[in-house]
Amino acid sequence: MQATKADIIKVVSNANDITELDRIFHLLSHSEVPAVAYSLGERGLISQLLCPKFGGALVYGAMEGNSIPGLPTLDSLREAYKVENINSDTKVFGLVSKPVSHSKGPILHNPAFRHANFNGIYVPMFVDDLKEFFEVYASPDFAGYSVGFPYKEAVVQFCDEVHPLAKSIGAVNTIIRKPSDGKLIGYNTDCEGSIASIEDALKDQRYINGASLNSPLAGKQFVVVGAGGAGRAIAVGAKSRGARVIIFDIDLGQSLLLRLFLVKLNILIV
């Protein structure tokens, strides 16, 4: 293609896995002529969004009212992602989930990055295999992740270190890569974030050293629907505030380990 002496060359693929996009990024960063390269479909979305970081000549966007799977809209490119600001130094963050298109993360985190004058981008990452994903995207450029359904419990084993709270819950929803050695550190913000929001909705609270005084949840019956990673985190948070916690879950075949975890906290599961 380069031999044709075209001003810009274009390569489009159809990725079956997000890890295949690493080849596209390699192609863009090593091309001797201006190039456009991306993959179609939801798994290929980040190949469009990160194109400028790896030297791509331009980014395609769908016009309003003409949605195309895996193709960002022109509005999102301009408003949420601000692709004109992306360069080789931009740090990549994203939501690791399956599915992922429902996420509102990009419209929350990307403006926050810009407000803090931080050169970063937050993107949706449709991941099928956690092990392969973390092996392929191991460079310092991929600096951190949110973790969504169904991976909050499974992702714990891929963290080099796990914060004590996340370890006690058995679920991680936030991962940061340490710049010094590249290790992945797992945290859980579902617990405190969810419970504090519920308390704030009930009344203003004062906290000392992370513990609540006269929490409005103390002594109350607190019902959690679902015993996945987020449900477990919220249950632990409510229990720490003195609530009587009941979990309803449709999966009667849950692991013995999970049941022992809940029994130890004196949490009823139905």
Short mmCIF file of C-alpha atoms in Angstrom, two decimals:
data_model
loop_
_atom_site.label_atom_id
_atom_site.label_comp_id
_atom_site.label_asym_id
_atom_site.label_seq_id
_atom_site.Cartn_x
_atom_site.Cartn_y
_atom_site.Cartn_z
CA MET A 1 0.00 0.00 0.00
CA GLN A 2 2.87 2.36 0.78
CA ALA A 3 4.35 1.58 -2.63
CA THR A 4 1.30 3.12 -4.34
CA LYS A 5 2.53 6.48 -3.03
CA ALA A 6 -0.91 7.31 -1.67
CA ASP A 7 -1.09 10.37 0.58
CA ILE A 8 -2.92 8.37 3.28
CA ILE A 9 -3.42 4.61 3.56
CA LYS A 10 -6.37 3.01 5.35
CA VAL A 11 -6.70 -0.43 6.96
CA VAL A 12 -9.97 -1.69 8.47
CA SER A 13 -10.31 -5.01 10.29
CA ASN A 14 -12.97 -6.85 12.25
CA ALA A 15 -11.57 -7.76 15.67
CA ASN A 16 -12.87 -10.80 17.52
CA ASP A 17 -11.10 -9.71 20.70
CA ILE A 18 -9.90 -6.37 22.08
CA THR A 19 -6.36 -7.74 22.37
CA GLU A 20 -6.13 -7.88 18.55
CA LEU A 21 -6.18 -4.07 18.48
CA ASP A 22 -2.63 -4.00 19.79
CA ARG A 23 -1.52 -4.89 16.24
CA ILE A 24 -3.37 -1.87 14.89
CA PHE A 25 -1.66 0.41 17.40
CA HIS A 26 1.70 -1.10 16.43
CA LEU A 27 0.96 -0.55 12.74
CA LEU A 28 0.01 3.10 13.27
CA SER A 29 3.06 3.91 15.36
CA HIS A 30 5.45 2.31 12.84
CA SER A 31 3.85 3.35 9.55
CA GLU A 32 6.20 5.32 7.27
CA VAL A 33 3.31 7.22 5.68
CA PRO A 34 0.16 8.82 7.14
CA ALA A 35 -2.27 6.02 7.98
CA VAL A 36 -5.77 5.35 9.25
CA ALA A 37 -6.31 1.96 10.90
CA TYR A 38 -9.16 0.72 13.07
CA SER A 39 -11.42 -2.23 13.80
CA LEU A 40 -15.18 -2.46 13.50
CA GLY A 41 -17.65 -3.49 16.20
CA GLU A 42 -17.93 -2.81 19.92
CA ARG A 43 -14.66 -4.64 20.65
CA GLY A 44 -12.89 -2.34 18.21
CA LEU A 45 -14.10 0.98 19.59
CA ILE A 46 -10.86 1.91 21.34
CA SER A 47 -8.97 1.53 18.05
CA GLN A 48 -10.92 4.57 16.87
CA LEU A 49 -10.65 6.58 20.07
CA LEU A 50 -6.93 5.96 20.60
CA CYS A 51 -5.98 6.43 16.95
CA PRO A 52 -4.46 9.91 17.57
CA LYS A 53 -2.33 8.61 20.46
CA PHE A 54 -0.56 6.14 18.18
CA GLY A 55 -0.13 8.53 15.25
CA GLY A 56 -3.26 7.92 13.19
CA ALA A 57 -3.97 10.52 10.52
CA LEU A 58 -7.66 10.99 11.40
CA VAL A 59 -10.62 9.54 13.29
CA TYR A 60 -13.99 8.60 11.85
CA GLY A 61 -17.23 9.53 13.59
CA ALA A 62 -20.87 8.69 12.91
CA MET A 63 -23.29 11.52 12.16
CA GLU A 64 -26.26 12.08 14.43
CA GLY A 65 -29.10 9.68 13.67
CA ASN A 66 -26.80 7.24 11.85
CA SER A 67 -25.47 4.99 14.61
CA ILE A 68 -22.84 2.44 13.59
CA PRO A 69 -21.66 -0.26 16.06
CA GLY A 70 -18.12 0.45 17.22
CA LEU A 71 -18.02 3.89 15.62
CA PRO A 72 -18.09 6.87 17.99
CA THR A 73 -20.45 9.71 17.16
CA LEU A 74 -19.06 13.04 16.03
CA ASP A 75 -20.62 14.65 19.10
CA SER A 76 -18.88 12.23 21.48
CA LEU A 77 -15.54 12.75 19.73
CA ARG A 78 -15.89 16.51 20.10
CA GLU A 79 -17.49 16.73 23.55
CA ALA A 80 -16.70 13.64 25.63
CA TYR A 81 -13.33 12.57 24.22
CA LYS A 82 -11.93 15.83 22.76
CA VAL A 83 -9.79 13.78 20.36
CA GLU A 84 -7.97 16.89 19.19
CA ASN A 85 -6.21 16.96 22.58
CA ILE A 86 -5.00 13.34 22.45
CA ASN A 87 -1.30 12.80 21.78
CA SER A 88 1.44 10.22 22.33
CA ASP A 89 1.77 11.23 26.00
CA THR A 90 -1.93 10.71 26.79
CA LYS A 91 -2.50 8.13 29.54
CA VAL A 92 -5.24 5.59 28.87
CA PHE A 93 -7.87 4.63 31.44
CA GLY A 94 -11.01 2.63 30.80
CA LEU A 95 -13.90 0.50 31.95
CA VAL A 96 -13.21 -3.23 31.69
CA SER A 97 -16.60 -4.85 31.29
CA LYS A 98 -18.82 -7.07 29.11
CA PRO A 99 -21.02 -5.48 27.84
CA VAL A 100 -19.70 -1.93 28.05
CA SER A 101 -21.68 0.32 25.68
CA HIS A 102 -24.09 1.33 28.46
CA SER A 103 -21.35 3.05 30.47
CA LYS A 104 -21.62 6.75 31.31
CA GLY A 105 -17.99 6.72 32.47
CA PRO A 106 -16.54 8.60 29.47
CA ILE A 107 -18.87 11.59 29.93
CA LEU A 108 -17.94 11.74 33.64
CA HIS A 109 -14.22 11.00 33.73
CA ASN A 110 -12.99 12.75 30.59
CA PRO A 111 -14.31 16.20 31.61
CA ALA A 112 -12.81 15.55 35.07
CA PHE A 113 -9.40 14.89 33.50
CA ARG A 114 -9.61 18.15 31.56
CA HIS A 115 -10.74 20.06 34.64
CA ALA A 116 -7.67 18.76 36.49
CA ASN A 117 -5.46 19.58 33.48
CA PHE A 118 -4.49 15.90 33.27
CA ASN A 119 -3.49 14.41 29.91
CA GLY A 120 -5.66 11.29 30.03
CA ILE A 121 -8.54 9.62 28.26
CA TYR A 122 -11.19 7.25 29.64
CA VAL A 123 -12.62 4.72 27.17
CA PRO A 124 -15.01 1.72 27.17
CA MET A 125 -13.16 -1.61 26.91
CA PHE A 126 -15.17 -4.66 25.83
CA VAL A 127 -13.08 -7.47 27.34
CA ASP A 128 -13.64 -11.20 26.77
CA ASP A 129 -10.55 -12.64 28.48
CA LEU A 130 -9.02 -10.87 31.49
CA LYS A 131 -5.75 -12.82 31.41
CA GLU A 132 -5.03 -12.01 27.75
CA PHE A 133 -6.13 -8.40 28.20
CA PHE A 134 -3.71 -7.66 31.05
CA GLU A 135 -0.88 -9.52 29.28
CA VAL A 136 -1.28 -7.52 26.05
CA TYR A 137 -1.95 -4.09 27.54
CA ALA A 138 0.89 -4.08 30.05
CA SER A 139 2.62 -0.85 29.04
CA PRO A 140 2.66 2.25 31.29
CA ASP A 141 0.43 3.97 28.71
CA PHE A 142 -2.50 1.94 30.09
CA ALA A 143 -2.51 3.50 33.53
CA GLY A 144 -5.70 2.34 35.22
CA TYR A 145 -9.11 0.74 34.95
CA SER A 146 -12.59 0.70 36.34
CA VAL A 147 -13.96 -2.84 36.54
CA GLY A 148 -17.60 -3.64 35.81
CA PHE A 149 -19.86 -6.64 35.36
CA PRO A 150 -19.04 -9.53 35.32
CA TYR A 151 -15.40 -9.16 36.38
CA LYS A 152 -15.29 -7.50 39.82
CA GLU A 153 -14.56 -10.76 41.64
CA ALA A 154 -12.55 -12.52 38.92
CA VAL A 155 -10.18 -9.57 38.41
CA VAL A 156 -8.78 -9.86 41.95
CA GLN A 157 -6.40 -12.65 40.86
CA PHE A 158 -4.82 -10.40 38.22
CA CYS A 159 -3.87 -7.67 40.69
CA ASP A 160 -0.33 -7.68 42.06
CA GLU A 161 -1.56 -6.05 45.27
CA VAL A 162 -5.07 -5.68 46.70
CA HIS A 163 -6.16 -3.04 49.21
CA PRO A 164 -7.27 -4.59 52.54
CA LEU A 165 -10.90 -3.43 52.12
CA ALA A 166 -11.13 -4.90 48.62
CA LYS A 167 -9.53 -8.10 49.88
CA SER A 168 -12.07 -8.40 52.70
CA ILE A 169 -14.92 -7.90 50.23
CA GLY A 170 -13.44 -10.20 47.62
CA ALA A 171 -14.09 -7.76 44.80
CA VAL A 172 -12.20 -5.00 42.98
CA ASN A 173 -13.75 -2.19 40.95
CA THR A 174 -10.73 0.11 40.51
CA ILE A 175 -7.19 -0.74 39.37
CA ILE A 176 -4.21 1.60 39.21
CA ARG A 177 -0.88 0.78 37.58
CA LYS A 178 2.03 1.96 39.73
CA PRO A 179 4.30 4.15 37.57
CA SER A 180 7.40 2.96 39.43
CA ASP A 181 7.17 -0.76 38.68
CA GLY A 182 4.00 -1.33 36.61
CA LYS A 183 2.29 -3.38 39.30
CA LEU A 184 -1.52 -3.41 39.29
CA ILE A 185 -3.09 -2.32 42.59
CA GLY A 186 -6.74 -3.23 43.18
CA TYR A 187 -9.20 -1.15 45.21
CA ASN A 188 -12.89 -1.18 46.00
CA THR A 189 -14.73 2.15 45.94
CA ASP A 190 -18.21 0.61 45.59
CA CYS A 191 -18.40 0.05 49.33
CA GLU A 192 -17.80 3.52 50.73
CA GLY A 193 -19.08 5.37 47.65
CA SER A 194 -22.46 3.64 47.65
CA ILE A 195 -23.05 3.71 51.40
CA ALA A 196 -21.96 7.32 51.81
CA SER A 197 -24.31 8.33 48.97
CA ILE A 198 -27.22 6.52 50.61
CA GLU A 199 -26.45 8.18 53.94
CA ASP A 200 -26.17 11.59 52.31
CA ALA A 201 -29.58 11.06 50.75
CA LEU A 202 -31.02 10.40 54.20
CA LYS A 203 -29.33 13.20 56.10
CA ASP A 204 -25.99 14.96 56.55
CA GLN A 205 -23.41 12.88 58.40
CA ARG A 206 -20.16 13.54 60.21
CA TYR A 207 -17.31 11.04 60.09
CA ILE A 208 -14.26 10.50 62.25
CA ASN A 209 -11.38 8.38 60.85
CA GLY A 210 -13.69 6.84 58.26
CA ALA A 211 -16.26 5.64 60.82
CA SER A 212 -19.72 7.11 61.06
CA LEU A 213 -21.33 8.65 64.11
CA ASN A 214 -25.02 7.84 64.43
CA SER A 215 -25.37 6.60 60.87
CA PRO A 216 -28.98 6.69 59.68
CA LEU A 217 -28.45 3.06 58.63
CA ALA A 218 -27.66 1.88 62.17
CA GLY A 219 -30.23 -0.68 63.31
CA LYS A 220 -32.12 -0.49 60.02
CA GLN A 221 -32.95 -3.44 57.80
CA PHE A 222 -30.87 -3.02 54.63
CA VAL A 223 -31.83 -5.13 51.61
CA VAL A 224 -29.36 -5.83 48.79
CA VAL A 225 -30.57 -7.42 45.55
CA GLY A 226 -27.75 -9.47 44.02
CA ALA A 227 -24.65 -11.05 45.56
CA GLY A 228 -22.09 -10.14 42.91
CA GLY A 229 -19.06 -7.93 43.41
CA ALA A 230 -21.01 -4.69 43.84
CA GLY A 231 -23.63 -6.35 46.05
CA ARG A 232 -20.98 -7.77 48.36
CA ALA A 233 -19.28 -4.39 48.65
CA ILE A 234 -22.51 -2.61 49.54
CA ALA A 235 -23.41 -5.34 52.05
CA VAL A 236 -20.07 -4.96 53.81
CA GLY A 237 -20.47 -1.18 53.88
CA ALA A 238 -23.99 -1.34 55.32
CA LYS A 239 -22.90 -3.86 57.93
CA SER A 240 -20.06 -1.56 59.00
CA ARG A 241 -22.69 1.13 59.67
CA GLY A 242 -24.65 -1.15 61.97
CA ALA A 243 -27.41 -2.15 59.55
CA ARG A 244 -29.13 -5.54 59.55
CA VAL A 245 -28.31 -6.78 56.04
CA ILE A 246 -30.32 -9.21 53.92
CA ILE A 247 -29.18 -10.23 50.42
CA PHE A 248 -31.62 -11.56 47.83
CA ASP A 249 -30.03 -13.45 44.95
CA ILE A 250 -31.42 -15.68 42.20
CA ASP A 251 -28.28 -17.82 41.94
CA LEU A 252 -28.94 -20.64 44.39
CA GLY A 253 -25.72 -22.33 43.31
CA GLN A 254 -23.40 -19.77 44.80
CA SER A 255 -20.03 -20.92 46.02
CA LEU A 256 -19.57 -22.20 49.55
CA LEU A 257 -16.83 -19.59 50.01
CA LEU A 258 -19.28 -16.75 49.38
CA ARG A 259 -21.82 -18.21 51.80
CA LEU A 260 -19.15 -18.56 54.50
CA PHE A 261 -18.11 -14.96 53.84
CA LEU A 262 -21.66 -13.74 54.41
CA VAL A 263 -22.26 -15.94 57.44
CA LYS A 264 -19.08 -14.61 59.03
CA LEU A 265 -20.48 -11.08 58.70
CA ASN A 266 -23.84 -12.23 60.04
CA ILE A 267 -25.53 -11.36 56.75
CA LEU A 268 -28.65 -13.27 55.74
CA ILE A 269 -28.83 -14.46 52.12
CA VAL A 270 -32.13 -15.49 50.58
#
